[in-house]
Short mmCIF file of N, CA and C in Angstrom, two decimals:
data_model
loop_
_atom_site.label_atom_id
_atom_site.label_comp_id
_atom_site.label_asym_id
_atom_site.label_seq_id
_atom_site.Cartn_x
_atom_site.Cartn_y
_atom_site.Cartn_z
N MET A 116 163.25 105.33 51.83
CA MET A 116 162.74 106.05 51.85
C MET A 116 161.26 105.65 51.50
N ARG A 117 161.05 104.51 51.34
CA ARG A 117 159.69 104.32 51.84
C ARG A 117 158.94 104.34 53.19
N PHE A 118 159.64 104.62 54.27
CA PHE A 118 159.15 104.78 55.61
C PHE A 118 159.16 106.17 55.55
N THR A 119 159.65 107.34 54.91
CA THR A 119 159.22 108.65 54.99
C THR A 119 157.74 109.06 54.26
N ALA A 120 157.19 108.36 53.64
CA ALA A 120 156.08 108.61 53.29
C ALA A 120 154.60 108.31 54.66
N PRO A 121 154.56 107.41 55.13
CA PRO A 121 153.59 107.03 56.03
C PRO A 121 153.83 107.72 57.23
N VAL A 122 155.64 108.12 57.44
CA VAL A 122 155.20 108.94 58.54
C VAL A 122 154.96 110.33 58.36
N CYS A 123 155.11 111.01 57.28
CA CYS A 123 154.76 112.18 56.94
C CYS A 123 153.25 112.01 56.94
N ILE A 124 152.28 111.32 56.49
CA ILE A 124 150.94 111.08 56.36
C ILE A 124 150.63 111.10 58.06
N LEU A 125 151.04 110.29 58.81
CA LEU A 125 150.69 110.19 59.91
C LEU A 125 151.19 111.60 61.28
N VAL A 126 152.01 112.37 60.61
CA VAL A 126 152.52 113.47 61.14
C VAL A 126 151.37 114.22 60.40
N GLY A 127 151.05 114.24 59.54
CA GLY A 127 150.58 115.49 58.67
C GLY A 127 149.01 114.89 59.64
N LEU A 128 148.20 113.97 59.87
CA LEU A 128 147.13 113.43 60.28
C LEU A 128 147.28 113.98 62.02
N ALA A 129 147.96 113.80 62.50
CA ALA A 129 148.39 113.90 63.83
C ALA A 129 147.96 115.78 63.89
N VAL A 130 148.91 116.20 63.12
CA VAL A 130 148.51 118.05 63.17
C VAL A 130 146.91 118.14 62.91
N ALA A 131 146.32 117.32 62.32
CA ALA A 131 145.12 117.68 61.16
C ALA A 131 144.19 117.77 63.05
N PHE A 132 144.45 116.66 63.33
CA PHE A 132 144.06 116.52 64.44
C PHE A 132 143.59 117.11 65.59
N GLN A 133 145.04 117.55 66.39
CA GLN A 133 145.00 118.67 67.07
C GLN A 133 144.68 119.71 66.56
N ALA A 134 144.48 120.67 65.95
CA ALA A 134 143.98 121.58 65.19
C ALA A 134 142.49 121.11 65.57
N ALA A 135 141.96 120.54 64.88
CA ALA A 135 140.46 119.98 64.92
C ALA A 135 139.95 119.83 66.21
N ALA A 136 140.94 119.35 67.15
CA ALA A 136 140.77 119.55 68.81
C ALA A 136 140.46 120.95 69.55
N GLN A 137 141.31 121.49 68.82
CA GLN A 137 140.83 123.19 69.46
C GLN A 137 139.56 123.58 69.22
N PRO A 138 139.19 124.02 70.63
CA PRO A 138 137.60 124.44 70.71
C PRO A 138 137.73 126.18 69.39
N GLU A 139 136.90 126.19 68.51
CA GLU A 139 136.86 127.47 68.06
C GLU A 139 135.58 127.99 68.35
N GLU A 140 135.52 128.72 69.17
CA GLU A 140 134.45 129.36 69.44
C GLU A 140 133.24 129.84 68.55
N SER A 141 134.01 130.58 67.22
CA SER A 141 132.93 131.11 66.47
C SER A 141 131.84 130.23 65.84
N CYS A 142 132.90 128.90 65.64
CA CYS A 142 132.30 127.55 64.65
C CYS A 142 131.80 126.91 65.56
N ALA A 143 132.69 125.79 66.15
CA ALA A 143 132.15 125.00 66.98
C ALA A 143 131.39 125.36 68.25
N ASN A 144 131.89 125.80 68.80
CA ASN A 144 131.32 126.08 70.28
C ASN A 144 130.51 127.34 70.26
N PRO A 145 129.53 128.08 69.63
CA PRO A 145 129.10 128.97 69.59
C PRO A 145 127.92 129.80 71.14
N VAL A 146 128.18 130.79 71.38
CA VAL A 146 127.74 131.11 72.81
C VAL A 146 126.37 131.73 72.60
N THR A 147 125.37 131.58 73.03
CA THR A 147 123.93 132.13 72.93
C THR A 147 123.76 133.37 73.78
N VAL A 148 123.33 134.01 73.65
CA VAL A 148 122.59 135.21 74.55
C VAL A 148 122.58 135.07 75.93
N SER A 149 122.04 134.11 76.11
CA SER A 149 121.66 133.32 77.63
C SER A 149 122.66 132.91 78.30
N GLN A 150 123.94 132.17 77.65
CA GLN A 150 125.14 132.00 78.52
C GLN A 150 126.09 133.08 78.55
N ALA A 151 125.98 133.87 77.56
CA ALA A 151 127.00 134.99 77.79
C ALA A 151 126.62 135.87 78.69
N CYS A 152 125.10 135.74 78.78
CA CYS A 152 124.68 136.85 80.11
C CYS A 152 124.69 135.98 81.13
N LYS A 153 124.33 134.75 81.25
CA LYS A 153 124.81 133.91 82.51
C LYS A 153 126.54 134.04 82.92
N GLY A 154 127.08 134.11 81.94
CA GLY A 154 128.42 134.31 82.58
C GLY A 154 128.90 135.46 82.88
N ALA A 155 128.66 136.70 82.26
CA ALA A 155 128.37 138.05 82.17
C ALA A 155 128.38 138.46 84.02
N SER A 156 126.96 137.38 84.38
CA SER A 156 126.31 137.91 85.32
C SER A 156 126.85 137.53 86.68
N ASP A 157 127.49 135.95 86.60
CA ASP A 157 128.42 135.58 87.04
C ASP A 157 129.64 135.94 87.97
N THR A 158 130.12 136.86 86.98
CA THR A 158 131.22 137.42 87.10
C THR A 158 131.38 139.06 87.51
N HIS A 159 130.36 139.65 86.95
CA HIS A 159 130.51 140.95 87.16
C HIS A 159 128.68 141.46 87.48
N HIS A 160 129.59 142.51 88.97
CA HIS A 160 128.19 142.36 89.55
C HIS A 160 127.13 143.55 89.24
N GLY A 161 127.70 144.73 88.14
CA GLY A 161 126.42 145.05 87.60
C GLY A 161 125.96 144.64 86.39
N VAL A 162 125.96 143.08 85.99
CA VAL A 162 124.84 142.52 84.89
C VAL A 162 124.28 141.67 85.69
N ASP A 163 122.97 142.27 85.35
CA ASP A 163 121.67 141.36 86.03
C ASP A 163 121.01 140.54 84.66
N TYR A 164 121.33 139.22 84.81
CA TYR A 164 121.50 138.23 84.09
C TYR A 164 119.69 138.45 82.92
N ASP A 165 118.51 138.56 83.73
CA ASP A 165 116.96 138.97 83.22
C ASP A 165 117.03 140.03 82.58
N HIS A 166 117.90 141.08 83.04
CA HIS A 166 118.16 142.31 82.33
C HIS A 166 118.95 142.00 80.74
N CYS A 167 120.14 141.41 80.94
CA CYS A 167 120.69 140.78 79.76
C CYS A 167 119.84 140.51 79.19
N VAL A 168 119.83 139.66 79.10
CA VAL A 168 118.88 138.48 78.07
C VAL A 168 117.54 138.97 77.73
N ARG A 169 117.19 140.04 78.48
CA ARG A 169 115.49 141.15 77.78
C ARG A 169 116.36 142.02 77.10
N SER A 170 117.28 142.31 77.02
CA SER A 170 118.02 143.20 76.61
C SER A 170 118.66 142.76 74.83
N LEU A 171 119.25 141.65 75.16
CA LEU A 171 119.72 141.37 73.84
C LEU A 171 119.00 140.40 72.80
N SER A 172 118.17 139.88 73.64
CA SER A 172 117.39 138.55 72.65
C SER A 172 116.64 139.32 71.76
N PRO A 173 116.08 140.35 71.84
CA PRO A 173 115.01 140.82 71.12
C PRO A 173 115.78 141.37 69.96
N ASP A 174 117.08 142.05 69.76
CA ASP A 174 117.63 142.42 69.07
C ASP A 174 118.05 141.33 67.79
N PRO A 175 117.47 141.77 66.60
CA PRO A 175 118.22 141.32 65.31
C PRO A 175 119.36 140.81 65.03
N ARG A 176 120.19 141.72 65.52
CA ARG A 176 121.71 141.86 65.65
C ARG A 176 122.24 140.22 66.24
N SER A 177 121.40 140.08 67.55
CA SER A 177 121.83 139.04 68.20
C SER A 177 122.02 137.44 67.33
N GLY A 178 121.05 137.80 66.58
CA GLY A 178 120.94 136.32 65.97
C GLY A 178 121.94 135.89 65.16
N GLU A 179 123.02 137.31 64.63
CA GLU A 179 124.09 137.15 63.89
C GLU A 179 124.94 136.73 64.40
N ALA A 180 125.30 136.88 65.90
CA ALA A 180 126.69 136.90 66.66
C ALA A 180 126.79 135.26 66.99
N VAL A 181 128.05 134.94 66.70
CA VAL A 181 128.08 133.66 66.63
C VAL A 181 129.11 133.41 68.08
N GLY A 182 129.50 134.00 68.43
CA GLY A 182 130.58 133.79 69.80
C GLY A 182 130.72 135.08 71.00
N ILE A 183 131.37 135.19 71.71
CA ILE A 183 131.58 136.08 72.84
C ILE A 183 132.17 137.53 72.39
N HIS A 184 132.76 137.58 71.08
CA HIS A 184 133.44 138.31 70.76
C HIS A 184 132.46 139.27 69.67
N ASP A 185 131.42 138.51 69.11
CA ASP A 185 130.42 139.23 68.09
C ASP A 185 129.67 139.91 69.30
N LEU A 186 128.79 139.05 70.16
CA LEU A 186 128.14 139.60 71.44
C LEU A 186 128.60 140.86 72.22
N ALA A 187 129.89 141.16 72.49
CA ALA A 187 130.65 142.21 73.07
C ALA A 187 130.71 143.20 72.01
N VAL A 188 130.79 143.01 70.69
CA VAL A 188 130.54 144.43 70.01
C VAL A 188 129.40 144.95 69.61
N LEU A 189 128.19 143.76 69.81
CA LEU A 189 126.68 144.27 70.00
C LEU A 189 126.51 144.78 71.04
N ALA A 190 126.73 144.35 72.00
CA ALA A 190 126.17 145.39 73.64
C ALA A 190 127.44 146.19 73.15
N THR A 191 128.23 146.74 72.85
CA THR A 191 128.77 148.03 73.14
C THR A 191 128.01 149.20 72.04
N LYS A 192 127.89 148.18 70.92
CA LYS A 192 126.97 149.09 69.92
C LYS A 192 125.62 150.14 70.78
N LEU A 193 124.85 148.79 71.39
CA LEU A 193 123.96 149.06 72.14
C LEU A 193 124.47 149.52 73.29
N ALA A 194 125.13 149.92 73.77
CA ALA A 194 125.82 151.10 75.09
C ALA A 194 125.77 152.25 74.30
N ILE A 195 126.63 152.14 73.23
CA ILE A 195 126.45 153.65 71.98
C ILE A 195 125.36 154.26 71.85
N GLU A 196 124.60 153.59 71.44
CA GLU A 196 123.19 153.75 71.10
C GLU A 196 122.48 154.49 71.90
N HIS A 197 122.75 153.62 73.58
CA HIS A 197 122.15 154.67 74.74
C HIS A 197 122.42 155.79 75.03
N ALA A 198 123.66 155.76 74.54
CA ALA A 198 124.33 157.17 75.10
C ALA A 198 123.69 158.15 74.37
N GLU A 199 124.02 158.20 72.78
CA GLU A 199 123.38 158.74 72.14
C GLU A 199 121.91 159.23 72.62
N SER A 200 121.17 158.12 72.54
CA SER A 200 119.70 158.58 72.55
C SER A 200 119.56 159.65 74.17
N THR A 201 120.60 159.09 75.11
CA THR A 201 120.30 159.83 76.71
C THR A 201 120.80 161.19 76.11
N GLU A 202 121.81 161.47 75.55
CA GLU A 202 122.25 162.59 74.93
C GLU A 202 121.40 163.25 74.46
N SER A 203 120.59 162.89 73.49
CA SER A 203 119.74 163.64 73.01
C SER A 203 118.63 163.88 73.76
N LYS A 204 117.98 162.89 74.24
CA LYS A 204 116.83 163.68 75.18
C LYS A 204 117.15 164.86 76.15
N ILE A 205 118.78 164.50 76.54
CA ILE A 205 119.02 165.64 77.52
C ILE A 205 118.95 166.84 77.02
N SER A 206 119.27 166.89 75.41
CA SER A 206 119.36 168.19 73.98
C SER A 206 118.03 168.51 74.06
N ASP A 207 116.87 167.87 73.77
CA ASP A 207 115.79 167.81 73.47
C ASP A 207 115.01 168.50 75.08
N LEU A 208 115.12 168.01 76.38
CA LEU A 208 114.92 168.99 77.40
C LEU A 208 115.02 169.96 77.88
N ALA A 209 116.92 169.96 77.19
CA ALA A 209 116.97 171.33 77.87
C ALA A 209 116.33 172.51 77.45
N GLU A 210 115.93 172.15 75.74
CA GLU A 210 115.38 173.08 74.78
C GLU A 210 114.08 173.62 75.22
N LEU A 211 113.37 172.61 75.31
CA LEU A 211 112.18 172.67 76.17
C LEU A 211 112.40 174.12 77.53
N GLU A 212 113.28 173.70 78.51
CA GLU A 212 113.45 174.24 79.98
C GLU A 212 113.53 175.81 79.56
N ASP A 213 113.19 176.46 80.74
CA ASP A 213 113.39 177.80 80.64
C ASP A 213 114.92 178.21 81.59
N MET A 214 116.11 177.93 80.65
CA MET A 214 117.05 178.23 81.57
C MET A 214 117.49 179.19 81.89
N GLU A 215 117.15 180.42 81.30
CA GLU A 215 117.52 181.68 81.58
C GLU A 215 117.41 181.73 83.23
N SER A 216 116.32 181.47 83.54
CA SER A 216 115.81 181.71 84.81
C SER A 216 116.12 181.15 85.85
N ASP A 217 117.00 180.00 85.36
CA ASP A 217 117.68 178.75 86.41
C ASP A 217 119.10 178.23 85.75
N PRO A 218 120.42 179.46 86.08
CA PRO A 218 121.50 178.96 85.73
C PRO A 218 122.12 177.88 86.31
N LYS A 219 121.48 177.25 87.43
CA LYS A 219 122.05 175.72 87.71
C LYS A 219 121.61 174.91 87.17
N LYS A 220 120.25 174.85 86.94
CA LYS A 220 119.54 173.91 86.14
C LYS A 220 120.34 173.39 84.51
N ARG A 221 120.83 175.07 83.87
CA ARG A 221 121.59 174.71 82.31
C ARG A 221 122.52 174.24 82.93
N ALA A 222 123.16 174.46 84.10
CA ALA A 222 124.66 174.04 84.03
C ALA A 222 124.50 172.11 84.35
N ARG A 223 123.31 172.00 85.11
CA ARG A 223 123.25 170.49 85.30
C ARG A 223 123.35 169.71 83.59
N TYR A 224 122.57 170.39 83.08
CA TYR A 224 121.75 170.22 81.80
C TYR A 224 123.43 169.66 80.86
N GLU A 225 124.21 171.15 81.10
CA GLU A 225 125.60 171.15 79.69
C GLU A 225 126.09 169.97 80.36
N HIS A 226 126.01 170.05 82.01
CA HIS A 226 127.41 168.77 82.02
C HIS A 226 126.63 167.41 81.62
N CYS A 227 125.68 167.33 81.79
CA CYS A 227 125.28 166.11 81.82
C CYS A 227 125.25 165.60 79.90
N LEU A 228 124.76 166.68 79.19
CA LEU A 228 125.46 166.95 77.74
C LEU A 228 126.80 166.44 77.28
N GLU A 229 127.46 167.10 78.23
CA GLU A 229 129.23 166.90 78.02
C GLU A 229 129.68 165.26 78.46
N GLN A 230 128.66 165.06 79.43
CA GLN A 230 129.23 163.69 80.00
C GLN A 230 128.98 162.29 79.03
N TYR A 231 127.48 162.55 78.61
CA TYR A 231 127.28 161.50 77.53
C TYR A 231 127.52 161.79 76.18
N GLY A 232 128.06 162.93 75.70
CA GLY A 232 128.62 162.90 74.12
C GLY A 232 130.32 162.37 74.55
N GLY A 233 130.88 162.56 75.62
CA GLY A 233 132.59 162.30 76.15
C GLY A 233 132.21 160.39 75.98
N ALA A 234 130.98 160.05 76.69
CA ALA A 234 131.00 158.60 76.64
C ALA A 234 130.93 157.88 75.19
N ALA A 235 129.54 158.71 74.45
CA ALA A 235 129.70 157.98 73.07
C ALA A 235 131.12 157.85 72.20
N ASP A 236 131.79 159.23 72.62
CA ASP A 236 133.06 158.93 71.87
C ASP A 236 133.83 157.69 71.94
N GLN A 237 133.79 157.56 73.65
CA GLN A 237 135.01 156.45 74.34
C GLN A 237 134.23 155.31 73.78
N LEU A 238 132.93 154.96 73.67
CA LEU A 238 132.37 153.84 73.18
C LEU A 238 132.84 153.43 71.59
N ARG A 239 132.60 154.84 70.98
CA ARG A 239 132.81 154.40 69.68
C ARG A 239 134.50 153.84 69.64
N ASP A 240 135.28 154.74 70.24
CA ASP A 240 136.83 154.02 70.19
C ASP A 240 137.01 152.80 70.97
N ALA A 241 136.12 152.36 72.18
CA ALA A 241 136.20 151.16 71.88
C ALA A 241 135.71 150.05 71.78
N LEU A 242 135.10 150.49 70.55
CA LEU A 242 134.19 149.65 69.39
C LEU A 242 135.26 149.04 68.22
N ASP A 243 136.17 150.31 67.83
CA ASP A 243 137.47 150.35 67.00
C ASP A 243 138.41 149.69 67.60
N ASN A 244 138.55 149.41 68.84
CA ASN A 244 139.63 148.72 69.48
C ASN A 244 138.51 146.90 69.79
N LEU A 245 137.73 146.57 69.99
CA LEU A 245 137.14 145.47 70.01
C LEU A 245 136.99 144.97 68.51
N GLN A 246 136.83 145.64 67.66
CA GLN A 246 136.57 145.25 66.36
C GLN A 246 137.99 144.73 65.49
N ALA A 247 139.45 145.31 66.61
CA ALA A 247 140.66 144.77 66.07
C ALA A 247 141.19 143.70 66.74
N GLY A 248 140.49 143.72 67.72
CA GLY A 248 140.93 141.99 68.78
C GLY A 248 141.73 142.99 69.58
N VAL A 249 141.73 144.44 70.28
CA VAL A 249 142.40 144.82 71.37
C VAL A 249 141.55 144.85 72.30
N TYR A 250 141.55 143.90 73.29
CA TYR A 250 140.34 144.00 74.22
C TYR A 250 140.79 144.48 75.71
N GLY A 251 142.07 144.77 75.93
CA GLY A 251 142.28 145.33 76.85
C GLY A 251 142.06 146.82 76.92
N ARG A 252 142.71 147.37 75.50
CA ARG A 252 142.52 148.84 75.66
C ARG A 252 140.99 149.12 75.38
N ALA A 253 140.32 147.92 74.37
CA ALA A 253 138.46 148.57 74.73
C ALA A 253 137.72 148.20 76.06
N LEU A 254 138.43 147.24 76.71
CA LEU A 254 137.30 147.23 78.21
C LEU A 254 137.81 148.67 78.86
N GLU A 255 139.35 149.05 78.63
CA GLU A 255 139.62 150.23 79.26
C GLU A 255 138.38 151.61 79.42
N LEU A 256 138.43 151.59 77.83
CA LEU A 256 137.65 152.82 77.80
C LEU A 256 136.09 152.49 77.49
N ILE A 257 135.62 151.11 77.41
CA ILE A 257 134.02 150.89 78.29
C ILE A 257 134.06 150.98 79.59
N MET A 258 135.24 150.76 80.41
CA MET A 258 134.71 151.28 81.63
C MET A 258 135.03 152.72 81.88
N ALA A 259 135.59 153.03 81.62
CA ALA A 259 136.13 154.66 81.53
C ALA A 259 134.30 155.39 80.87
N SER A 260 133.72 154.98 80.40
CA SER A 260 132.52 155.58 79.95
C SER A 260 131.25 155.33 81.06
N LEU A 261 131.30 154.59 81.91
CA LEU A 261 130.65 154.07 83.02
C LEU A 261 130.63 155.30 83.99
N GLY A 262 131.24 156.22 84.01
CA GLY A 262 131.43 157.02 84.73
C GLY A 262 130.64 158.37 84.44
N ALA A 263 129.59 158.51 82.80
CA ALA A 263 128.89 159.34 82.36
C ALA A 263 127.54 159.34 83.35
N SER A 264 127.26 158.36 83.85
CA SER A 264 125.54 158.08 84.39
C SER A 264 126.01 158.37 85.81
N GLN A 265 126.88 158.35 86.64
CA GLN A 265 127.29 158.65 88.10
C GLN A 265 126.77 159.82 88.02
N SER A 266 128.41 160.52 86.92
CA SER A 266 128.40 162.02 87.09
C SER A 266 127.21 162.97 86.92
N CYS A 267 126.12 162.53 85.84
CA CYS A 267 125.10 162.95 85.50
C CYS A 267 124.19 163.04 86.57
N GLU A 268 124.13 162.01 87.23
CA GLU A 268 123.45 161.81 88.80
C GLU A 268 123.69 162.78 89.56
N ASN A 269 125.10 162.77 90.01
CA ASN A 269 125.41 163.64 90.86
C ASN A 269 125.34 164.49 90.61
N ALA A 270 125.29 165.25 89.21
CA ALA A 270 125.18 166.92 88.82
C ALA A 270 123.61 167.24 89.61
N TRP A 271 122.52 166.51 89.63
CA TRP A 271 121.37 166.71 89.87
C TRP A 271 121.06 166.16 91.60
N GLN A 272 122.10 165.59 92.34
CA GLN A 272 121.99 165.61 93.84
C GLN A 272 121.47 166.71 94.43
N GLY A 273 121.07 167.02 95.20
CA GLY A 273 120.19 168.14 95.97
C GLY A 273 119.00 168.87 95.67
N VAL A 274 118.37 168.32 94.17
CA VAL A 274 117.44 168.83 93.91
C VAL A 274 116.10 167.67 94.06
N GLU A 275 115.06 168.73 94.07
CA GLU A 275 113.91 167.99 94.35
C GLU A 275 114.22 166.00 94.49
N LYS A 276 113.69 165.58 95.02
CA LYS A 276 114.04 164.07 94.47
C LYS A 276 113.46 163.65 93.34
N GLY A 277 113.19 162.80 92.41
CA GLY A 277 112.32 162.23 91.28
C GLY A 277 112.81 163.43 90.25
N SER A 278 113.62 164.49 90.04
CA SER A 278 113.69 165.56 89.40
C SER A 278 114.55 165.23 88.31
N MET A 279 115.31 164.43 88.50
CA MET A 279 116.15 163.83 87.41
C MET A 279 115.95 163.75 86.05
N PRO A 280 115.37 164.59 84.89
CA PRO A 280 114.87 164.33 83.96
C PRO A 280 115.06 163.34 83.16
N VAL A 281 115.83 162.69 83.27
CA VAL A 281 116.75 161.47 82.37
C VAL A 281 117.03 160.50 82.85
N ALA A 282 116.61 160.30 84.49
CA ALA A 282 116.94 159.15 85.41
C ALA A 282 117.08 157.58 84.43
N ALA A 283 115.91 157.36 84.31
CA ALA A 283 115.50 156.31 83.21
C ALA A 283 116.59 155.84 82.33
N HIS A 284 116.79 156.72 81.51
CA HIS A 284 117.84 156.85 80.32
C HIS A 284 118.86 156.41 80.94
N ASP A 285 119.60 157.48 82.23
CA ASP A 285 120.56 157.10 82.65
C ASP A 285 120.89 155.57 83.14
N ARG A 286 119.91 155.03 84.18
CA ARG A 286 119.86 153.56 84.32
C ARG A 286 120.22 152.74 83.38
N GLU A 287 119.63 152.83 82.31
CA GLU A 287 119.60 152.12 80.88
C GLU A 287 120.80 151.67 80.57
N TYR A 288 121.28 153.23 80.28
CA TYR A 288 123.08 153.35 79.50
C TYR A 288 123.81 152.88 80.65
N ASP A 289 123.65 152.89 81.92
CA ASP A 289 124.97 152.05 83.03
C ASP A 289 124.95 150.74 82.60
N ARG A 290 123.32 150.28 82.90
CA ARG A 290 123.35 149.03 82.87
C ARG A 290 123.54 148.01 81.42
N MET A 291 123.59 148.77 80.35
CA MET A 291 123.98 148.09 79.08
C MET A 291 125.58 148.12 78.92
N THR A 292 125.77 149.14 79.53
CA THR A 292 127.28 149.27 79.78
C THR A 292 128.14 148.15 80.49
N HIS A 293 127.36 148.00 81.47
CA HIS A 293 128.28 146.98 82.54
C HIS A 293 128.19 145.72 81.79
N ILE A 294 126.86 145.24 80.57
CA ILE A 294 126.89 144.18 79.72
C ILE A 294 127.98 144.01 78.60
N ALA A 295 128.52 145.30 78.40
CA ALA A 295 129.46 145.33 77.31
C ALA A 295 130.78 145.11 78.44
N VAL A 296 130.69 145.97 79.26
CA VAL A 296 132.35 145.13 80.06
C VAL A 296 132.32 143.72 80.61
N GLY A 297 131.00 143.24 80.66
CA GLY A 297 130.94 141.55 80.84
C GLY A 297 131.54 140.74 79.81
N PHE A 298 130.67 141.32 78.67
CA PHE A 298 131.24 140.34 77.50
C PHE A 298 132.26 140.68 77.00
N THR A 299 133.04 141.84 76.96
CA THR A 299 134.36 142.49 76.71
C THR A 299 135.38 141.50 77.49
N HIS A 300 134.75 141.34 78.73
CA HIS A 300 136.04 140.86 79.27
C HIS A 300 136.21 139.31 79.33
N ALA A 301 134.81 138.88 79.19
CA ALA A 301 134.54 137.15 78.61
C ALA A 301 135.71 137.24 77.31
N ALA A 302 135.70 138.01 75.84
CA ALA A 302 136.02 138.06 75.28
C ALA A 302 137.52 138.14 75.05
N ALA A 303 138.08 138.78 75.73
CA ALA A 303 139.51 139.14 76.09
C ALA A 303 140.28 137.73 76.63
#
């Protein structure tokens, strides 16, 4: 009977040491914005390291992120914000235009509004899945939302060069969404 107490203590210590040896990203190995951006740019062609760092570092929420999961959530939130602001910009421009005289222009604006509205919805669904730890579905939704910028650009093809009214917003949305893809893939 005396033998069981020391064995139990040794087994307990072995389990405790093994649990302590398992790196836990959130506490023991925090991921910085720079590290996450480096990993995403190394594995995903659509992620530019410098842009990634410039986009995330100044955001005060990045200081609260302690791991790649938190950074994936933040990048997805930023992509949602970009989709919503691009949609808003398109809506504002459409209101300023005299589209009665140009039904093709109206159709282009409506197409882009639909694309960015759908992208924002997909990204919100992706965020819900990310927060629930359902990374595969989150990644599918984020990747599906990438089509909005290309589809909007395609709607303006054949029009005078430089006449796409939200080209800068469109590019920024695309870049931020690629960062969300890279971080979500790493979190999975």
